[in-house]
Short mmCIF file of C-alpha atoms and ligand atoms in Angstrom, two decimals:
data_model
loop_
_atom_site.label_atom_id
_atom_site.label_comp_id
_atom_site.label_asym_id
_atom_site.label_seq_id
_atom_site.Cartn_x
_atom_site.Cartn_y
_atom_site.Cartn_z
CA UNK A 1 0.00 0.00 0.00
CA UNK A 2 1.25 3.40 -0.93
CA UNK A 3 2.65 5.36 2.49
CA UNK A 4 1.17 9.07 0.97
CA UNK A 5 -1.10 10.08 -2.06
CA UNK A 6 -1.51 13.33 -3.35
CA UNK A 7 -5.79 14.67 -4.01
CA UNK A 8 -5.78 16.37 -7.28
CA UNK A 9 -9.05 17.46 -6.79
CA UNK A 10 -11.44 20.05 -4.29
CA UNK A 11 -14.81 20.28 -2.70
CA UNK A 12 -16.59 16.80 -1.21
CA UNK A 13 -14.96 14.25 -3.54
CA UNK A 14 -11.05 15.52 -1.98
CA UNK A 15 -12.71 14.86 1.48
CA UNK A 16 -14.28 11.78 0.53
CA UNK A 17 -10.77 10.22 -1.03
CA UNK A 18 -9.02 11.95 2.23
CA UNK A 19 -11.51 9.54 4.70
CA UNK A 20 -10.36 6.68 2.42
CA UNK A 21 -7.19 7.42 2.24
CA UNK A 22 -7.42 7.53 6.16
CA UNK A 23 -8.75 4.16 6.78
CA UNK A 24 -6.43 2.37 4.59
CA UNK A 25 -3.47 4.13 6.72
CA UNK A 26 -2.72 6.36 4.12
CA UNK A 27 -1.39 10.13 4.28
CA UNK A 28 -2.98 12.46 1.93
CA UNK A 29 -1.61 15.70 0.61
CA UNK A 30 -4.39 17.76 -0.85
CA UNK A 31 -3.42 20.60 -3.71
CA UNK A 32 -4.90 23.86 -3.58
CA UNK A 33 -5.68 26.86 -5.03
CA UNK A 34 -5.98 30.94 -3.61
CA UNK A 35 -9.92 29.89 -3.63
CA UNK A 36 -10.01 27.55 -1.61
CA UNK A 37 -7.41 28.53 0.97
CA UNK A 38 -8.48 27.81 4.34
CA UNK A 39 -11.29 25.16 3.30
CA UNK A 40 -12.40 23.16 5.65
CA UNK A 41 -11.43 19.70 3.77
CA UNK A 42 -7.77 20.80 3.82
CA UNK A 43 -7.46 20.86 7.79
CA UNK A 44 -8.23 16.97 7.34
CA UNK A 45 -5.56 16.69 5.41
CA UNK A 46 -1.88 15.64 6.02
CA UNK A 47 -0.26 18.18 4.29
CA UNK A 48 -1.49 20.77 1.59
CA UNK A 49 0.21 22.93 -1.13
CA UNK A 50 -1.21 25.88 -2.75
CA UNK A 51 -0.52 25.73 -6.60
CA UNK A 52 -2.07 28.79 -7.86
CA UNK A 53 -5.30 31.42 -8.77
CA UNK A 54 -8.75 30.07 -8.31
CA UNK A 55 -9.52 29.52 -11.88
CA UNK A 56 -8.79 26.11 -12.32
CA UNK A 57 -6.63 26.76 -15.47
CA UNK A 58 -4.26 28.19 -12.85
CA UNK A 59 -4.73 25.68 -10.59
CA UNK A 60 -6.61 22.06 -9.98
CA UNK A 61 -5.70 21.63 -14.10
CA UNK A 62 -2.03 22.66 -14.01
CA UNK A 63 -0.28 19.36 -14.73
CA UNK A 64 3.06 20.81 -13.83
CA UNK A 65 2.26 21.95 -10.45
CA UNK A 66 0.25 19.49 -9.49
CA UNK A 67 3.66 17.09 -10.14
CA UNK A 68 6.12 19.09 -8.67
CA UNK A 69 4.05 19.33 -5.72
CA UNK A 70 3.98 15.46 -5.27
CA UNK A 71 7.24 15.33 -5.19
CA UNK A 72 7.72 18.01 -3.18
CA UNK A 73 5.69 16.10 -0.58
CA UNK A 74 7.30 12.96 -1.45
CA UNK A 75 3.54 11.35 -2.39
CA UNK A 76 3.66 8.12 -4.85
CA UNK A 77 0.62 8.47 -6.43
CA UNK A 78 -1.98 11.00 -7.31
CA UNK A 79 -5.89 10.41 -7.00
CA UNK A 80 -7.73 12.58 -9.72
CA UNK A 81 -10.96 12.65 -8.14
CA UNK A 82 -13.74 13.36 -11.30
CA UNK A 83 -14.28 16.32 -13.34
CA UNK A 84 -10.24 18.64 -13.61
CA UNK A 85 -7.39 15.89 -15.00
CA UNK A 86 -9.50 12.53 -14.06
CA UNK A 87 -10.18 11.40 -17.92
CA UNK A 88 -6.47 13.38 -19.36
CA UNK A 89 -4.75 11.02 -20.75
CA UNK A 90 -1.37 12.94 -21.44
CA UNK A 91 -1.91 13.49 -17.27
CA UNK A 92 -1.61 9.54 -16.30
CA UNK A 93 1.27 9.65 -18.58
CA UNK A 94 2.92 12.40 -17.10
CA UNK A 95 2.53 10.88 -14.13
CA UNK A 96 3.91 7.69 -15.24
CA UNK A 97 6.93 9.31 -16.74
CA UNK A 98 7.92 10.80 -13.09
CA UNK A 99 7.19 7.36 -11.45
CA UNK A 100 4.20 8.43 -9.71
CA UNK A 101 1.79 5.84 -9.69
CA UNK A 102 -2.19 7.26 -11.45
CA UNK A 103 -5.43 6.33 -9.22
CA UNK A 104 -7.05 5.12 -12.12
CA UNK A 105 -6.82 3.24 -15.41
CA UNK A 106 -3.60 3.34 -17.54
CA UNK A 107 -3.16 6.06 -20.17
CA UNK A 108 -3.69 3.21 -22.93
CA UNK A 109 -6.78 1.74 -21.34
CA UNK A 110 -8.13 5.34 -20.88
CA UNK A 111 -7.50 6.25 -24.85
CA UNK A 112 -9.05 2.82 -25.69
CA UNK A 113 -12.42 3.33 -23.97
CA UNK A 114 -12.18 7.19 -24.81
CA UNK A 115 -12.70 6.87 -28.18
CA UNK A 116 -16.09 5.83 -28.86
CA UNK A 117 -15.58 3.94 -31.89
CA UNK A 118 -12.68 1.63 -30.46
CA UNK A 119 -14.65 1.45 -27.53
CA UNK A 120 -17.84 -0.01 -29.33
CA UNK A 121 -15.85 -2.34 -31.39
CA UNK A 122 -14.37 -3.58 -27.91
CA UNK A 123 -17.79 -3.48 -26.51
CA UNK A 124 -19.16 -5.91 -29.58
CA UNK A 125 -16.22 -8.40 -28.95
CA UNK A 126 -17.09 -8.62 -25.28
CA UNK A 127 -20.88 -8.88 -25.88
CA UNK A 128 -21.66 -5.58 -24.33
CA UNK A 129 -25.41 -4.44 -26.57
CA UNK A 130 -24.50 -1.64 -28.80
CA UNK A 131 -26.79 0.39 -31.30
CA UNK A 132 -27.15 -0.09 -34.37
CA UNK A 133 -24.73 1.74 -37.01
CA UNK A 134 -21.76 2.40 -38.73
CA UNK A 135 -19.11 -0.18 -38.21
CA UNK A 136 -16.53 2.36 -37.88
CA UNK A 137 -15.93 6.02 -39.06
CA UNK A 138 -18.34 7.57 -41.48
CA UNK A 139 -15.79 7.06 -44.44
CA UNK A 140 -18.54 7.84 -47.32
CA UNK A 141 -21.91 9.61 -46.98
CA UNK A 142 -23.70 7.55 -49.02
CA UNK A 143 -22.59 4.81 -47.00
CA UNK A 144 -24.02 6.40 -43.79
CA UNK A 145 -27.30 7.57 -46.01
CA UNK A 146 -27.53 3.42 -46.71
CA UNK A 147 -26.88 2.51 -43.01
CA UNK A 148 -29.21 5.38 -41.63
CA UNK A 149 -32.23 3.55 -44.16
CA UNK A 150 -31.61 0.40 -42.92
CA UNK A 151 -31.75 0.93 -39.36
CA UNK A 152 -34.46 3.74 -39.67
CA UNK A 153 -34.63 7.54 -38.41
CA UNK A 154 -33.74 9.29 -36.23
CA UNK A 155 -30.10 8.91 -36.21
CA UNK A 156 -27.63 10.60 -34.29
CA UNK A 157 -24.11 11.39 -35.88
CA UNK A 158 -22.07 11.33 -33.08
CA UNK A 159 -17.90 12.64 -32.89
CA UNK A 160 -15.87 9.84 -31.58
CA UNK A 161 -13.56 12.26 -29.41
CA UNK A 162 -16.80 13.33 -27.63
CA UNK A 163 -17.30 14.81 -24.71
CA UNK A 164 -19.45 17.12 -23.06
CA UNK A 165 -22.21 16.55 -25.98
CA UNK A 166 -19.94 18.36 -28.55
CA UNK A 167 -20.28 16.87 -31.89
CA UNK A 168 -23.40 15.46 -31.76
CA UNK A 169 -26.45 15.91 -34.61
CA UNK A 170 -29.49 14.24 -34.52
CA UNK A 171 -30.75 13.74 -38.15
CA UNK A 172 -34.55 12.91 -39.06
CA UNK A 173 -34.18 11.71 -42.68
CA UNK A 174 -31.41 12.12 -45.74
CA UNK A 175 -31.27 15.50 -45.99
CA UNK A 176 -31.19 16.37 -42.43
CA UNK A 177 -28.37 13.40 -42.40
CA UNK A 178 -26.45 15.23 -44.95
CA UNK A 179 -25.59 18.50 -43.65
CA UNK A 180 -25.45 16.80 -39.56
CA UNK A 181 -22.21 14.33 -41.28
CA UNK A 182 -20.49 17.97 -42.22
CA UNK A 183 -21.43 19.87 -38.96
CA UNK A 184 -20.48 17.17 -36.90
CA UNK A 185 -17.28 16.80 -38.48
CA UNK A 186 -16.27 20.61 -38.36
CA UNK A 187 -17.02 20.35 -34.84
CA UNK A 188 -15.39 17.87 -34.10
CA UNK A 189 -12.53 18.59 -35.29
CA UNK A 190 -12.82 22.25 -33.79
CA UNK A 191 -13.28 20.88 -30.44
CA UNK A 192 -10.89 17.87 -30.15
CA UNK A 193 -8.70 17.83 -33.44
CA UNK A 194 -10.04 14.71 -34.35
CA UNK A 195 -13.00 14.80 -36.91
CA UNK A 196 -14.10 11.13 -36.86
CA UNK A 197 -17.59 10.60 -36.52
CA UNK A 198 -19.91 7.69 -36.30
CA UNK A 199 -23.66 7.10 -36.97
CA UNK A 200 -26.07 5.15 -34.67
CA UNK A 201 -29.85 4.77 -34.02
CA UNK A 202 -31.21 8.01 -31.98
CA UNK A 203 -33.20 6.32 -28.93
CA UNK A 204 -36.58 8.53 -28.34
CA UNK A 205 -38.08 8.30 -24.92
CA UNK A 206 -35.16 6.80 -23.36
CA UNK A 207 -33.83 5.66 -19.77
CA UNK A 208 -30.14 6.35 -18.37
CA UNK A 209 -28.82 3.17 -16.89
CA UNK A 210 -25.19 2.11 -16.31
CA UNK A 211 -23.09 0.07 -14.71
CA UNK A 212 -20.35 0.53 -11.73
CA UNK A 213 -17.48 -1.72 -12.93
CA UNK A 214 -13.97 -2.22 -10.84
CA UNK A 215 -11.03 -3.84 -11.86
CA UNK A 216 -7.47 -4.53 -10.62
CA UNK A 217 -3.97 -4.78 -12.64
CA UNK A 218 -4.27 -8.74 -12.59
CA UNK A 219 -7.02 -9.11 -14.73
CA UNK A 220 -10.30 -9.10 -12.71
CA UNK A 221 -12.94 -7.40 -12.78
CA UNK A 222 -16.35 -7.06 -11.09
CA UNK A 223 -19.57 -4.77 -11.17
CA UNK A 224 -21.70 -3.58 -8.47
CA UNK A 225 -25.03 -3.86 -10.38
CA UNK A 226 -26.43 -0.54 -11.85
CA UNK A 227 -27.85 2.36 -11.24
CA UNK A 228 -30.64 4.78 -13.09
CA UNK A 229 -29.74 8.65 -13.76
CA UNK A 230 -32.92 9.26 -16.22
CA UNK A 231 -33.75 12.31 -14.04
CA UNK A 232 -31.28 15.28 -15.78
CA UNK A 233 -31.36 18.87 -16.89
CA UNK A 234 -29.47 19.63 -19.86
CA UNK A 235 -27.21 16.10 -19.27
CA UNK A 236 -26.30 17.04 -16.23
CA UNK A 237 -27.55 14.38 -13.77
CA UNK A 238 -30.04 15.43 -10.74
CA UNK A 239 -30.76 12.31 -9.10
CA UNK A 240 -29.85 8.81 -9.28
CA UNK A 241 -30.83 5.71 -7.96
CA UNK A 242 -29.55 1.63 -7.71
CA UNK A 243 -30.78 -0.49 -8.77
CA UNK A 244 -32.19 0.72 -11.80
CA UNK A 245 -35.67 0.35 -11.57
CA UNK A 246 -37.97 -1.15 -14.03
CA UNK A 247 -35.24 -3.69 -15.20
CA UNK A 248 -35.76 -7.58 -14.78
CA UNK A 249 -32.87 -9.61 -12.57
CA UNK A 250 -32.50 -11.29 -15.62
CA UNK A 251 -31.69 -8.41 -17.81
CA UNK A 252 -29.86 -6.43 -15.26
CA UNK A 253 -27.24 -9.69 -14.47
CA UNK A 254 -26.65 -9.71 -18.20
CA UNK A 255 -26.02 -6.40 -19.08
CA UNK A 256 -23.91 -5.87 -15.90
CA UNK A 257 -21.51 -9.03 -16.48
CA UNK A 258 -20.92 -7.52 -20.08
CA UNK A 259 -20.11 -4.56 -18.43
CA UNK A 260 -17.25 -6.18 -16.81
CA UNK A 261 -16.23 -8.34 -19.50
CA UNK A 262 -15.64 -4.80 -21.50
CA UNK A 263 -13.09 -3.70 -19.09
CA UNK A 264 -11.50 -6.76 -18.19
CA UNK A 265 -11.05 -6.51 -22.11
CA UNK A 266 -9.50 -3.11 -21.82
CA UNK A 267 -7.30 -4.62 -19.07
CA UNK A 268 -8.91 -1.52 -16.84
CA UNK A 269 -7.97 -0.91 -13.32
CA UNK A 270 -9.65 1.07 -10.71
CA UNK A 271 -13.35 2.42 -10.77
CA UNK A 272 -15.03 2.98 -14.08
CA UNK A 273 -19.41 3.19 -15.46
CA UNK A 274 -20.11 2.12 -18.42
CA UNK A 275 -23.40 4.26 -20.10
CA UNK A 276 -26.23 2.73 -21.49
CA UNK A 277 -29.76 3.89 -22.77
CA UNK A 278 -32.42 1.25 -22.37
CA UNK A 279 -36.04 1.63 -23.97
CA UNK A 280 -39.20 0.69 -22.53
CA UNK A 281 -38.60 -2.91 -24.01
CA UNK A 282 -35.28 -3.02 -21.45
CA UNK A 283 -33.12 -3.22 -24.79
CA UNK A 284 -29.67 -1.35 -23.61
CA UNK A 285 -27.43 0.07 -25.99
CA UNK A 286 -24.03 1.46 -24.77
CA UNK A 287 -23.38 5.18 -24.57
CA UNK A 288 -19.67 5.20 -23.52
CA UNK A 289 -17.55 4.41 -20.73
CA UNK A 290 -16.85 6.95 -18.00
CA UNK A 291 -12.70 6.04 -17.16
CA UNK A 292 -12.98 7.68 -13.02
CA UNK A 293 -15.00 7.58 -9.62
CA UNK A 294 -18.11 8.74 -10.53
CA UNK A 295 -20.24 11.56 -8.36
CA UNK A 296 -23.09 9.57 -7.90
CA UNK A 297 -20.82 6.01 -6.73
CA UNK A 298 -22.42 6.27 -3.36
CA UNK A 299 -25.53 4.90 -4.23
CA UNK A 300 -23.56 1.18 -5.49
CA UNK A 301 -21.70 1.21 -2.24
CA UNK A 302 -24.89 1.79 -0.42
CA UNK A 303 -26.29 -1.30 -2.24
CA UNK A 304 -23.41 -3.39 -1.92
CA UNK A 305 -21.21 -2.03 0.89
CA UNK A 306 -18.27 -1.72 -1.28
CA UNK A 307 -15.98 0.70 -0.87
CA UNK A 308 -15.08 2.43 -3.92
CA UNK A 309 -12.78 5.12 -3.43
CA UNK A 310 -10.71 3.05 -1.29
CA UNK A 311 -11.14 -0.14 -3.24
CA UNK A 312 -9.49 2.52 -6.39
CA UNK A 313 -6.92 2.91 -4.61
CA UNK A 314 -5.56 -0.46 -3.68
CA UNK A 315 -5.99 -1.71 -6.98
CA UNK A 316 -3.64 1.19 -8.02
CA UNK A 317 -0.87 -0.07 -5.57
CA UNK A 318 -0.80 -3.38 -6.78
CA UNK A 319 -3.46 -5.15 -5.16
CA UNK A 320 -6.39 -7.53 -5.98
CA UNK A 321 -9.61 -6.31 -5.43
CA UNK A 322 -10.97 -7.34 -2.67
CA UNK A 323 -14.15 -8.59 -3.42
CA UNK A 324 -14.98 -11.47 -5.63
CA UNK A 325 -18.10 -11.24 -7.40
CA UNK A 326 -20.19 -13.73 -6.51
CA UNK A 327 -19.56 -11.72 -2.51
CA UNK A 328 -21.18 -9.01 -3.98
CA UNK A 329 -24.29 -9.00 -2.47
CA UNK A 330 -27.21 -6.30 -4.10
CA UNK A 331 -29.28 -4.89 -0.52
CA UNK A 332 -32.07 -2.67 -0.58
CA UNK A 333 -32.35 0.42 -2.63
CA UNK A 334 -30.48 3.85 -2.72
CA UNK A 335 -31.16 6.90 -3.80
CA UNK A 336 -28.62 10.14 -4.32
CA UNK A 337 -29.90 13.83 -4.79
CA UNK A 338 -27.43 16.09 -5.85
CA UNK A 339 -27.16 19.44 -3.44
CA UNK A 340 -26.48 22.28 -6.08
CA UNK A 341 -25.86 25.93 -4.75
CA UNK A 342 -28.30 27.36 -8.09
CA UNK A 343 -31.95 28.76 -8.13
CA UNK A 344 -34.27 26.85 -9.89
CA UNK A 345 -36.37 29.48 -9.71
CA UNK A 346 -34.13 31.87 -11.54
CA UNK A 347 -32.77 29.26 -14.91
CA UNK A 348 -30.33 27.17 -12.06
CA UNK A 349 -28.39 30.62 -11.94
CA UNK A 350 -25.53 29.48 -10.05
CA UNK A 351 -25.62 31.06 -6.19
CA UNK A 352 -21.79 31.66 -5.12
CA UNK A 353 -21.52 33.57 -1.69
CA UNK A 354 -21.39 32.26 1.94
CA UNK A 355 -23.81 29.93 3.73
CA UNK A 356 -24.67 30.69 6.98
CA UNK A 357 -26.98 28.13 8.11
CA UNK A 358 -26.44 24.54 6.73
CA UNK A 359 -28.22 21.63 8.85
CA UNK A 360 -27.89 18.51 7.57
CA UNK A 361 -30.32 15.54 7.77
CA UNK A 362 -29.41 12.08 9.63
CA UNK A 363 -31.05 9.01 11.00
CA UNK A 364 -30.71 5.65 9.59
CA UNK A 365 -29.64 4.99 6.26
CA UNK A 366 -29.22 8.85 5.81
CA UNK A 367 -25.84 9.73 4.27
CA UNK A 368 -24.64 13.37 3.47
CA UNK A 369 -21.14 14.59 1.14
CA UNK A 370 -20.46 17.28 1.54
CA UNK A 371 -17.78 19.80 2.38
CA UNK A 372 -19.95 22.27 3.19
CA UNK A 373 -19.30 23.63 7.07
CA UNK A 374 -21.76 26.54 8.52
CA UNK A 375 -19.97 29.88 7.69
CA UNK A 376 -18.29 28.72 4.26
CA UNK A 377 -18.23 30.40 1.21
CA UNK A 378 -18.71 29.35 -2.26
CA UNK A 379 -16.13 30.52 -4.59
CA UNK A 380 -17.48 31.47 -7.85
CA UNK A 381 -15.19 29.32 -10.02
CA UNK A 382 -16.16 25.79 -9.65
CA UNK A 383 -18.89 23.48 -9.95
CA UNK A 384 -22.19 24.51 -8.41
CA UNK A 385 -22.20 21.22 -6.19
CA UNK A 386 -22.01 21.90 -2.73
CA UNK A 387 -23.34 18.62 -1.41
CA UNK A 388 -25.07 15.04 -1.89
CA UNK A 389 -27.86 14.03 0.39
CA UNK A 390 -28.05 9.86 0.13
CA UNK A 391 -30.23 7.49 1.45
CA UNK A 392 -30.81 3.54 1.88
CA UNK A 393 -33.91 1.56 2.47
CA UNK A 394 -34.91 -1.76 1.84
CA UNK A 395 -36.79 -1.13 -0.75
CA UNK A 396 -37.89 1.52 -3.55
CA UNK A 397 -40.46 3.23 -1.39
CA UNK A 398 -38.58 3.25 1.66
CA UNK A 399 -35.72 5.02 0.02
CA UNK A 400 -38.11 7.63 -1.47
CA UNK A 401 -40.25 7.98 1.78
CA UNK A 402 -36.54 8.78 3.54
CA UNK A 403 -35.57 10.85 0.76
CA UNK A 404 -38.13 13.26 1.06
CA UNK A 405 -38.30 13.47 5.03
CA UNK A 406 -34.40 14.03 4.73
CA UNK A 407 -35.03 16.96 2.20
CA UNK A 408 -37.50 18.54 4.82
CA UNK A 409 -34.64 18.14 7.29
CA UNK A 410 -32.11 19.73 5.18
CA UNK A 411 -32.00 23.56 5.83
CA UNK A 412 -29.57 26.10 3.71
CA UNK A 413 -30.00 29.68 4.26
CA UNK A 414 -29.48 32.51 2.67
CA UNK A 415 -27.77 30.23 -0.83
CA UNK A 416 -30.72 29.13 -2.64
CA UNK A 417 -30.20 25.62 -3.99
CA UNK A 418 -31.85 22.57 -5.88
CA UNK A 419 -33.45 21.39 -2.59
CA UNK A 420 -37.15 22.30 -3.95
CA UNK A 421 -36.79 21.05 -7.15
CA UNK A 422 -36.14 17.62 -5.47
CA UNK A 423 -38.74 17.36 -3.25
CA UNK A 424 -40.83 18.41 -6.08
CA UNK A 425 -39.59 15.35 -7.85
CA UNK A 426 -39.62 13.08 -5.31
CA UNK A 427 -43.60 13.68 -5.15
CA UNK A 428 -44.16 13.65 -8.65
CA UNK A 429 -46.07 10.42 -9.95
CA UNK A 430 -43.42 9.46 -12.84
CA UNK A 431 -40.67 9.46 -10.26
CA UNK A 432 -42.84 7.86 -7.80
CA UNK A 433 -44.01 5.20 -10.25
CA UNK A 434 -40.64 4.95 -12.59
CA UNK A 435 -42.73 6.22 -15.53
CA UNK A 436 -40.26 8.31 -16.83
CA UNK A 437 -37.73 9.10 -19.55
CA UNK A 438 -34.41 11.65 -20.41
CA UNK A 439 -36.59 14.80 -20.59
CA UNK A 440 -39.37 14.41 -18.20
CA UNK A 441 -37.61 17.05 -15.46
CA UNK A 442 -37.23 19.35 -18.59
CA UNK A 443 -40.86 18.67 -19.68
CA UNK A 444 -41.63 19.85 -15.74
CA UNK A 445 -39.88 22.49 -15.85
CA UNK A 446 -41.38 24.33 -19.00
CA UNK A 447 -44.51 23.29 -17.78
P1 LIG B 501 -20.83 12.98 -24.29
O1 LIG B 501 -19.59 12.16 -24.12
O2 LIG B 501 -20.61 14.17 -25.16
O3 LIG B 501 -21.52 13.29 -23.00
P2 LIG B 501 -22.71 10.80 -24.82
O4 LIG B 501 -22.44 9.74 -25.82
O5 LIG B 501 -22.59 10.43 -23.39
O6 LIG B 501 -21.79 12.06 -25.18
O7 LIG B 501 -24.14 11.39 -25.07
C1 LIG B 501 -24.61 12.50 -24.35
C2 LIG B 501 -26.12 12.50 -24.32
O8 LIG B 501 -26.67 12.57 -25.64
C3 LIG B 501 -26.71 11.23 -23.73
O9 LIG B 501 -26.78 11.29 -22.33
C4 LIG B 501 -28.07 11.17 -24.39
O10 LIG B 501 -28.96 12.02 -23.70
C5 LIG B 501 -27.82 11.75 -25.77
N1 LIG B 501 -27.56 10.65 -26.73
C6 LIG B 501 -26.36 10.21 -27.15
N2 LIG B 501 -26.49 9.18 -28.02
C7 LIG B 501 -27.82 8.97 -28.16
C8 LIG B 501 -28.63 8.04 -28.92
N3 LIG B 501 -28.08 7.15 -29.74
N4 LIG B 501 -29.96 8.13 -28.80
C9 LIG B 501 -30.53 9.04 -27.98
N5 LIG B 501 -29.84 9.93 -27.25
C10 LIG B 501 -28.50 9.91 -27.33
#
């Protein structure tokens, strides 16, 4: 086990790799910048540096810094956290290069799964369901015009660099098909230098499911079930839930072990989700594969009482994971809600400034990450994300009956936050009942 790791990261998910870190008997050294000096995660911390201005170009994404000051502090590996350097390739690499080990997959394994059309040819090989499309690159248009007829409109033209839902053009017959195959490639190539881009089927009235997968550097590989993030605004995830609901055991088992089988194929190690959108039918087609800890992991280890973070980072110094599959038990239901400091009253205008009152719910099965402390102020140059409110039951409608008498417990003042849209959710009938699709919280909304 590694003696001291460095967090490359802020906010809850530096504190939650800092209590991992802790219980495996690991020092942490947490990297900072002018914005957050003084933060409250930081005094839990072994050691921090301060590496530059609050804008995060300055700072949490300055490769350089962030190296010199692991060695500065003598740390052998670096935990990326999500969001800043997590899926940067030429970052694991630099890290590799100065013998400082990467929390997370290798830089190959993370190119391989990055680029969507590898990664669905990997994902056919290993049986993981696909949609239906181009093999490869759209080469010829009239070879995506022939595809597009046989599978049927819509079709999405999608840039195999992707990211951040750049490059993307839905197309609802030829002509439409034409001029998406040129736009997507322009952008593509604007946005990541690499103007590949693929067709598939465009899924109407879909679900978000995916899969938690681990694996370790000796070729195993497991997966903690899956989890449902239908409930977004604009693709950014509000709430999720595990298991997915509305998915057979049957179904679920299958997907999930070809979720594994895709990164045991990749020969991935540490935490990664693969991304699927399922129809009403439960048919699941692949979306990508997310190559870091995800925000909303909590709810898999809530279900399965694995450890995640820490699990990440013994696989990264060398060890097998510790679970074997058939150990990994699926208990009750969990639900996350994601705490965001932004007014849903006013467009989700985000709400920087200092909190003054912040009492958290508890009680059984009630579990809150946050960084958040009375007093603290949000600086204006990161994520909006000031918390996540989780809870367990035994079932569906426990979870959502403890849900919403947490939310009534939980009480911000004067930052407004997404606290009203959830309860609002977690009374409506579609959430209630699982009736619901990718833009039913945006169909509220306008309403
Ligand atoms: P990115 O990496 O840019 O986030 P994704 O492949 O994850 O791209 O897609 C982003 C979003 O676009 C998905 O969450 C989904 O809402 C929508 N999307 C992507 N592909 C399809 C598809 N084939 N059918 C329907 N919606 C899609």
């Amino acid at each position: 086990m590694f003696g001291r790791i460095l967090i490359a990261n802020r906010g809850e998910i530096a504190l939650r790799i800092i209590r991992a870190a802790r219980e495996l008997g690991v020092e942490t050294v947490c990297v900072y910048s002018k914005a957050d000096a003084g933060a409250p995660w930081l005094s839990l911390a072994d050691e921090s540096v301060c590496i530059g201005n609050a804008p995060s170009s300055e700072s949490y994404l300055r490769i350089d810094r962030i190296i010199s000051a692991a060695e500065m502090t003598d740390s052998e590996a670096i935990h990326p956290g999500y969001g800043f350097l997590a899926e940067n390739a030429h970052f694991a690499e630099v890290c590799r290069d100065c013998h400082i080990e990467f929390i997370g997959p290798t830089p190959e394994a993370m190119n391989l799964l990055g680029d969507k059309i590898n990664c669905k040819r990997l994902a056919r090989q290993a049986g993981t369901p696909v949609f239906p499309g181009t093999d490869g690159e759209i080469e010829e248009l009239d070879e995506a015009i022939e595809i597009a007829a046989e599978i049927g409109y819509p079709v999405i033209v999608k840039a195999s660099a992707g990211g951040g839902g750049k490059g993307m053009r839905v197309a609802h017959n030829v002509a439409a098909l034409r001029t998406a195959v040129t736009a997507a490639q322009q952008e593509a190539i604007a946005s990541f230098g690499n103007g590949a881009v693929y067709l598939e089927k465009f899924l109407e009235k879909a679900r978000h499911v995916e899969v938690q997968v681990l694996g370790d550097k000796h070729g195993n590989a497991v997966h903690l079930y899956n989890r449902d993030c239908t409930s977004q605004r604009r693709h950014q995830k509000l709430i999720e839930e595990g298991p997915a609901p509305r998915v057979s055991p049957e179904i679920r088992d299958r997907v999930c072990e070809s979720a594994a089988e895709l990164i045991r194929k990749a020969k991935y190690s540490g935490a990664a989700t693969v991304e699927f959108l399922m129809n009403k039918e439960q048919e699941f087609f692949m979306l990508e594969v997310n190559t870091r800890v995800q925000v909303e992991h909590p709810v898999s280890e809530m279900i399965t009482g694995v450890d995640i973070v820490k699990e990440s980072i013994s696989v990264a110094a060398g060890e097998p994971l510790s679970w074997k599959q058939d150990e990994i038990k699926l208990n009750g239901h969990a639900i996350e809600c994601r705490i965001n400091a932004e007014d849903p009253s006013k467009n989700f205008m985000p709400q920087p400034g200092t909190i003054e009152t912040w009492k958290t719910p508890g009680g059984p099965g009630v579990r809150v990450e946050t960084h958040v402390v009375p007093g603290y102020s949000i600086p204006p140059n990161y994520d909006s994300m000031i918390g996540k409110l989780i809870v367990h039951g035994r079932d569906r409608d426990e979870a959502i009956a403890r849900m919403r008498s947490a939310l009534g417990e939980f009480s911000v003042s004067p930052i407004a936050t997404t606290i009203p849209l959830h309860q609002r959710l977690l009374n409506h009938h579609a959430f209630v009942s699982a009736d619901f699709d990718i833009n039913w919280v945006e169909r509220l909304l306008d309403e």
